Short mmCIF file of C-alpha atoms and ligand atoms in Angstrom, two decimals:
data_model
loop_
_atom_site.label_atom_id
_atom_site.label_comp_id
_atom_site.label_asym_id
_atom_site.label_seq_id
_atom_site.Cartn_x
_atom_site.Cartn_y
_atom_site.Cartn_z
CA MET A 1 -8.58 -41.45 41.18
CA SER A 2 -6.95 -39.14 38.64
CA LYS A 3 -7.52 -35.43 39.13
CA THR A 4 -7.20 -32.22 37.16
CA ILE A 5 -5.83 -29.38 39.24
CA LEU A 6 -4.54 -25.84 38.92
CA ILE A 7 -1.72 -24.59 41.17
CA THR A 8 -0.86 -20.89 41.38
CA GLY A 9 2.85 -20.16 41.70
CA ALA A 10 3.96 -23.62 40.58
CA SER A 11 7.19 -22.67 38.80
CA ARG A 12 9.24 -22.82 42.02
CA GLY A 13 9.20 -23.82 45.68
CA ILE A 14 6.16 -25.35 47.35
CA GLY A 15 3.88 -25.00 44.31
CA ARG A 16 6.43 -26.76 42.11
CA ALA A 17 6.81 -29.60 44.63
CA ALA A 18 3.03 -30.12 44.79
CA ALA A 19 2.81 -30.04 40.97
CA LEU A 20 5.50 -32.69 40.58
CA LEU A 21 3.91 -34.93 43.23
CA ALA A 22 0.57 -34.59 41.43
CA GLY A 23 2.26 -35.45 38.12
CA ARG A 24 3.76 -38.60 39.65
CA ARG A 25 0.20 -39.68 40.49
CA GLY A 26 -0.76 -39.20 36.84
CA TRP A 27 -2.84 -36.10 37.57
CA SER A 28 -3.25 -33.24 35.07
CA VAL A 29 -1.76 -29.98 36.33
CA GLY A 30 -2.10 -26.31 35.37
CA VAL A 31 1.27 -24.76 36.29
CA ASN A 32 0.86 -21.02 36.89
CA TYR A 33 3.82 -18.63 36.97
CA VAL A 34 4.29 -14.88 36.73
CA ARG A 35 7.94 -14.38 35.68
CA ASP A 36 9.77 -17.71 35.56
CA GLU A 37 8.47 -19.19 32.31
CA ALA A 38 11.49 -21.49 31.99
CA GLY A 39 10.84 -22.85 35.48
CA ALA A 40 7.17 -23.48 34.69
CA LEU A 41 8.01 -25.19 31.40
CA ALA A 42 10.54 -27.42 33.19
CA VAL A 43 7.81 -28.44 35.67
CA VAL A 44 5.46 -29.22 32.75
CA LYS A 45 8.15 -31.39 31.09
CA GLU A 46 8.83 -33.28 34.32
CA ILE A 47 5.10 -33.96 34.86
CA GLU A 48 4.77 -35.22 31.28
CA ARG A 49 7.81 -37.46 31.72
CA ALA A 50 6.16 -38.93 34.82
CA GLY A 51 3.02 -39.75 32.80
CA GLY A 52 0.82 -36.79 33.74
CA LYS A 53 -0.57 -33.99 31.60
CA ALA A 54 0.37 -30.35 32.22
CA VAL A 55 0.24 -26.84 30.85
CA ALA A 56 2.17 -23.68 31.80
CA LEU A 57 -0.12 -20.73 32.45
CA HIS A 58 1.16 -17.18 32.74
CA GLY A 59 -0.77 -14.86 35.06
CA ASP A 60 -0.27 -12.36 37.85
CA VAL A 61 -2.80 -13.31 40.54
CA ALA A 62 -2.99 -9.66 41.63
CA PHE A 63 -4.89 -8.91 38.39
CA GLU A 64 -8.41 -10.25 37.96
CA ALA A 65 -8.14 -10.44 34.15
CA ASP A 66 -5.01 -12.60 34.46
CA VAL A 67 -6.76 -14.92 36.92
CA LEU A 68 -9.77 -15.35 34.63
CA GLU A 69 -7.50 -16.10 31.67
CA MET A 70 -5.44 -18.55 33.75
CA PHE A 71 -8.54 -20.54 34.77
CA GLU A 72 -9.88 -20.52 31.21
CA GLY A 73 -6.50 -21.65 29.89
CA ALA A 74 -6.35 -24.50 32.38
CA VAL A 75 -9.82 -25.79 31.48
CA ARG A 76 -9.16 -25.38 27.74
CA ALA A 77 -5.96 -27.42 27.93
CA LEU A 78 -6.85 -30.00 30.58
CA GLY A 79 -10.64 -30.15 30.96
CA PRO A 80 -12.82 -29.36 34.01
CA LEU A 81 -10.96 -28.85 37.27
CA ASP A 82 -11.30 -31.04 40.38
CA GLY A 83 -8.95 -29.04 42.55
CA VAL A 84 -7.26 -25.68 42.93
CA VAL A 85 -4.20 -24.85 45.05
CA VAL A 86 -4.07 -21.16 45.97
CA ASN A 87 -0.35 -21.01 46.62
CA ALA A 88 1.27 -17.95 44.98
CA GLY A 89 2.57 -15.54 47.59
CA VAL A 90 5.32 -13.03 48.32
CA VAL A 91 7.19 -11.50 51.25
CA ALA A 92 8.96 -8.16 51.39
CA PRO A 93 12.29 -7.38 53.09
CA ARG A 94 12.49 -7.44 56.89
CA ALA A 95 11.07 -4.21 58.41
CA HIS A 96 9.08 -2.86 61.33
CA LEU A 97 5.58 -1.61 60.56
CA ALA A 98 6.72 1.94 61.40
CA ASP A 99 9.07 1.78 58.41
CA MET A 100 6.76 0.14 55.86
CA SER A 101 5.59 2.09 52.82
CA VAL A 102 2.02 1.80 51.60
CA GLU A 103 3.38 0.57 48.23
CA ARG A 104 5.10 -2.37 49.94
CA MET A 105 2.02 -3.28 51.98
CA ARG A 106 -0.26 -2.90 48.95
CA ARG A 107 1.86 -5.35 46.92
CA VAL A 108 1.81 -7.94 49.72
CA PHE A 109 -1.96 -7.61 50.18
CA ASP A 110 -2.72 -7.42 46.44
CA ILE A 111 -0.93 -10.72 45.76
CA ASN A 112 -1.40 -12.64 49.02
CA VAL A 113 -4.94 -11.56 49.91
CA LEU A 114 -6.81 -10.13 46.92
CA GLY A 115 -5.08 -12.56 44.56
CA ALA A 116 -5.95 -15.51 46.79
CA TYR A 117 -9.56 -14.39 47.22
CA VAL A 118 -10.07 -13.96 43.45
CA CYS A 119 -8.46 -17.35 42.74
CA ALA A 120 -10.64 -18.97 45.42
CA ARG A 121 -13.71 -17.23 43.94
CA GLU A 122 -12.94 -18.61 40.49
CA ALA A 123 -12.44 -22.06 42.01
CA ALA A 124 -15.82 -21.75 43.78
CA ARG A 125 -17.51 -20.72 40.52
CA ARG A 126 -16.15 -23.73 38.67
CA LEU A 127 -16.42 -26.44 41.32
CA SER A 128 -19.76 -25.66 43.03
CA LYS A 129 -22.46 -28.19 42.18
CA SER A 130 -25.25 -25.58 42.05
CA LEU A 131 -23.22 -23.71 39.41
CA GLY A 132 -22.75 -26.79 37.21
CA GLY A 133 -19.50 -28.07 38.72
CA ALA A 134 -18.85 -31.56 40.06
CA GLY A 135 -17.54 -30.55 43.48
CA GLY A 136 -13.87 -30.78 44.39
CA SER A 137 -11.17 -29.49 46.70
CA ILE A 138 -9.51 -26.12 47.28
CA VAL A 139 -6.24 -25.92 49.22
CA LEU A 140 -4.99 -22.52 50.36
CA VAL A 141 -1.38 -21.96 51.36
CA SER A 142 -1.23 -19.91 54.55
CA SER A 143 1.81 -19.59 56.87
CA ALA A 144 2.72 -20.17 60.50
CA ALA A 145 3.30 -16.39 60.45
CA ALA A 146 -0.51 -16.07 60.68
CA ARG A 147 -0.37 -17.22 64.31
CA ILE A 148 3.14 -15.96 65.18
CA GLY A 149 2.57 -12.45 63.78
CA GLY A 150 5.94 -11.84 62.07
CA PRO A 151 7.16 -9.20 64.56
CA GLY A 152 10.19 -7.21 63.39
CA GLU A 153 10.13 -9.03 60.06
CA TYR A 154 6.83 -8.66 58.24
CA VAL A 155 3.61 -8.08 60.13
CA ASP A 156 2.04 -7.22 56.75
CA TYR A 157 2.79 -10.70 55.38
CA ALA A 158 1.62 -12.34 58.61
CA GLY A 159 -1.67 -10.44 58.44
CA SER A 160 -2.12 -11.44 54.80
CA LYS A 161 -1.87 -15.08 55.86
CA GLY A 162 -4.30 -14.49 58.74
CA ALA A 163 -6.77 -13.53 56.03
CA ILE A 164 -6.12 -16.87 54.31
CA ASP A 165 -6.92 -18.77 57.52
CA THR A 166 -10.18 -16.85 57.89
CA LEU A 167 -11.07 -17.39 54.22
CA THR A 168 -10.50 -21.11 54.71
CA LEU A 169 -12.92 -21.24 57.64
CA GLY A 170 -15.65 -19.18 55.97
CA LEU A 171 -15.39 -20.67 52.51
CA SER A 172 -15.38 -24.24 53.81
CA LYS A 173 -18.77 -23.53 55.40
CA GLU A 174 -20.11 -21.84 52.26
CA LEU A 175 -18.96 -24.59 49.93
CA GLY A 176 -19.53 -27.74 52.01
CA PRO A 177 -23.11 -28.06 50.71
CA GLU A 178 -21.71 -27.52 47.19
CA GLY A 179 -19.55 -30.62 47.40
CA VAL A 180 -16.37 -28.57 47.67
CA ARG A 181 -13.87 -29.10 50.51
CA VAL A 182 -11.73 -26.11 51.50
CA ASN A 183 -8.60 -26.53 53.62
CA ALA A 184 -5.30 -24.76 54.25
CA VAL A 185 -1.73 -25.79 54.92
CA ARG A 186 0.28 -23.55 57.20
CA PRO A 187 3.98 -24.11 56.39
CA GLY A 188 6.76 -23.12 58.79
CA LEU A 189 10.32 -22.48 57.65
CA ILE A 190 10.65 -24.21 54.30
CA GLU A 191 13.73 -24.14 52.07
CA THR A 192 12.63 -22.14 49.03
CA ASP A 193 13.62 -18.96 47.19
CA ILE A 194 11.05 -16.89 49.10
CA HIS A 195 13.59 -16.09 51.84
CA ALA A 196 16.12 -14.72 49.32
CA SER A 197 13.36 -12.59 47.82
CA GLY A 198 12.94 -11.07 51.30
CA GLY A 199 16.71 -10.39 51.44
CA GLU A 200 17.59 -13.35 53.73
CA PRO A 201 18.62 -16.39 51.68
CA ASP A 202 19.79 -18.33 54.77
CA ARG A 203 16.64 -17.62 56.87
CA ALA A 204 15.15 -21.14 56.72
CA GLN A 205 18.49 -22.76 57.62
CA ARG A 206 19.25 -20.24 60.38
CA LEU A 207 15.85 -20.37 62.12
CA GLY A 208 14.81 -23.89 61.11
CA VAL A 209 17.02 -25.41 63.82
CA THR A 210 14.75 -23.78 66.45
CA ALA A 211 11.81 -25.96 65.36
CA PRO A 212 11.16 -28.97 67.63
CA LEU A 213 12.15 -31.24 64.73
CA GLY A 214 15.46 -29.33 64.61
CA ARG A 215 15.59 -28.42 60.94
CA PRO A 216 13.81 -26.46 58.21
CA GLY A 217 11.25 -28.26 56.05
CA LEU A 218 11.50 -29.24 52.40
CA PRO A 219 9.03 -28.18 49.71
CA ASP A 220 8.06 -31.84 49.17
CA GLU A 221 7.02 -32.15 52.82
CA VAL A 222 4.45 -29.38 52.30
CA GLY A 223 3.56 -30.70 48.85
CA GLU A 224 2.60 -34.08 50.35
CA ALA A 225 0.13 -32.37 52.72
CA ILE A 226 -1.36 -30.39 49.83
CA ILE A 227 -1.77 -33.51 47.70
CA TRP A 228 -3.41 -35.38 50.58
CA LEU A 229 -5.92 -32.55 51.11
CA LEU A 230 -6.71 -32.54 47.37
CA SER A 231 -7.10 -36.31 47.24
CA ASP A 232 -10.12 -38.47 48.01
CA ALA A 233 -8.21 -39.80 51.04
CA ALA A 234 -9.19 -36.50 52.73
CA SER A 235 -12.86 -36.89 51.78
CA TYR A 236 -14.21 -35.91 55.26
CA THR A 237 -11.71 -33.10 55.90
CA THR A 238 -12.87 -29.54 55.35
CA GLY A 239 -12.22 -26.28 57.16
CA ALA A 240 -8.93 -27.69 58.46
CA ILE A 241 -5.75 -25.65 58.79
CA LEU A 242 -2.86 -28.09 58.82
CA ASP A 243 0.44 -26.91 60.31
CA VAL A 244 3.49 -28.27 58.45
CA THR A 245 6.05 -26.58 60.64
CA GLY A 246 8.21 -29.24 62.31
CA GLY A 247 6.31 -28.41 65.50
CA ARG A 248 7.19 -24.69 65.49
P1 NAP B 1 8.80 -19.09 46.14
O1 NAP B 1 9.79 -20.19 46.10
O2 NAP B 1 9.27 -17.67 46.20
O3 NAP B 1 7.81 -19.27 44.88
C1 NAP B 1 6.77 -18.37 44.71
C2 NAP B 1 5.91 -18.81 43.56
O4 NAP B 1 4.81 -17.89 43.46
C3 NAP B 1 6.63 -18.77 42.23
O5 NAP B 1 6.14 -19.80 41.41
C4 NAP B 1 6.23 -17.40 41.67
O6 NAP B 1 6.24 -17.34 40.26
C5 NAP B 1 4.80 -17.31 42.17
N1 NAP B 1 4.31 -15.94 42.25
C6 NAP B 1 4.81 -14.89 42.96
N2 NAP B 1 4.06 -13.79 42.76
C7 NAP B 1 3.05 -14.16 41.92
C8 NAP B 1 1.98 -13.47 41.33
N3 NAP B 1 1.76 -12.18 41.58
N4 NAP B 1 1.15 -14.15 40.50
C9 NAP B 1 1.36 -15.47 40.24
N5 NAP B 1 2.38 -16.17 40.76
C10 NAP B 1 3.22 -15.51 41.58
O7 NAP B 1 7.79 -19.26 47.39
P2 NAP B 1 7.39 -20.52 48.28
O8 NAP B 1 8.24 -20.50 49.49
O9 NAP B 1 7.26 -21.73 47.47
O10 NAP B 1 5.95 -20.01 48.76
C11 NAP B 1 4.74 -20.55 48.27
C12 NAP B 1 3.65 -20.20 49.26
O11 NAP B 1 3.99 -20.75 50.54
C13 NAP B 1 3.49 -18.69 49.50
O12 NAP B 1 2.12 -18.38 49.62
C14 NAP B 1 4.21 -18.46 50.81
O13 NAP B 1 3.71 -17.34 51.49
C15 NAP B 1 3.90 -19.75 51.53
N6 NAP B 1 4.82 -20.06 52.63
C16 NAP B 1 6.14 -20.30 52.40
C17 NAP B 1 6.98 -20.57 53.46
C18 NAP B 1 8.45 -20.86 53.30
O14 NAP B 1 9.19 -20.90 54.31
N7 NAP B 1 8.95 -21.06 52.11
C19 NAP B 1 6.47 -20.58 54.77
C20 NAP B 1 5.12 -20.33 54.96
C21 NAP B 1 4.31 -20.07 53.88
P3 NAP B 1 7.59 -16.96 39.41
O15 NAP B 1 8.54 -18.12 39.62
O16 NAP B 1 7.13 -16.85 38.01
O17 NAP B 1 8.12 -15.69 40.00
#
């Protein structure tokens, strides 16, 4: 069945991969970005070429007004949503907690936690049956760091993803009776730009070999899990946190 979905942070990496997989299924996709407009427009073009419908939506998830505008823009362009992927996230350069500034931690928590909570809230408002929605599916993008802790690298980021796991558990129970499934994927070391943004472009390659499957993952391999959780094939799955980590 065709779906209309919104993906935060879909101009690059895991969000982009999920958007393109959705487009190949003929789904309609809201492609959110914050800086990389060209990347988002390229994703839109590729989805349209594959037969889907798409729109690029600017918005910084750390700002409530941007999130509201992004959701309104998605519905205006594509119609009512069936699914939302809360994916946008950032890391900061490798550091011990003792050396982290409040500004750094605030940015990580503003985007990864507050941003995710506000996006999930907007999804809940639009999908919940008692609020006039038709039900649907929310997929949150956590990280294996939530259970590993990120020592010596980024305990702030790891904690922000712990919050995503907890949100997934609580919100799935709140929204089950509303016809809304809420699940998370917990990626391991995936080859995207996020590692370069943390100052370590080769991090996924370097550490990926330590995973039981012996390599880092590809964005598509996480995208497939996201699409499955959004789809009707996952109709009895809610409150699940699915590791996509090569066994790490
Ligand atoms: P990425 O390649 O760096 O892409 C990040 C995406 O998020 C981009 O589309 C970016 O938009 C967007 N974004 C960043 N800040 C934003 C903001 N404030 N508002 C809206 N959009 C924003 O990252 P990725 O590796 O695909 O990561 C996606 C998610 O997976 C994140 O939540 C990350 O924590 C999680 N994850 C990744 C890995 C991994 O190894 N890659 C592992 C575990 C979890 P612009 O292009 O416009 O900047």
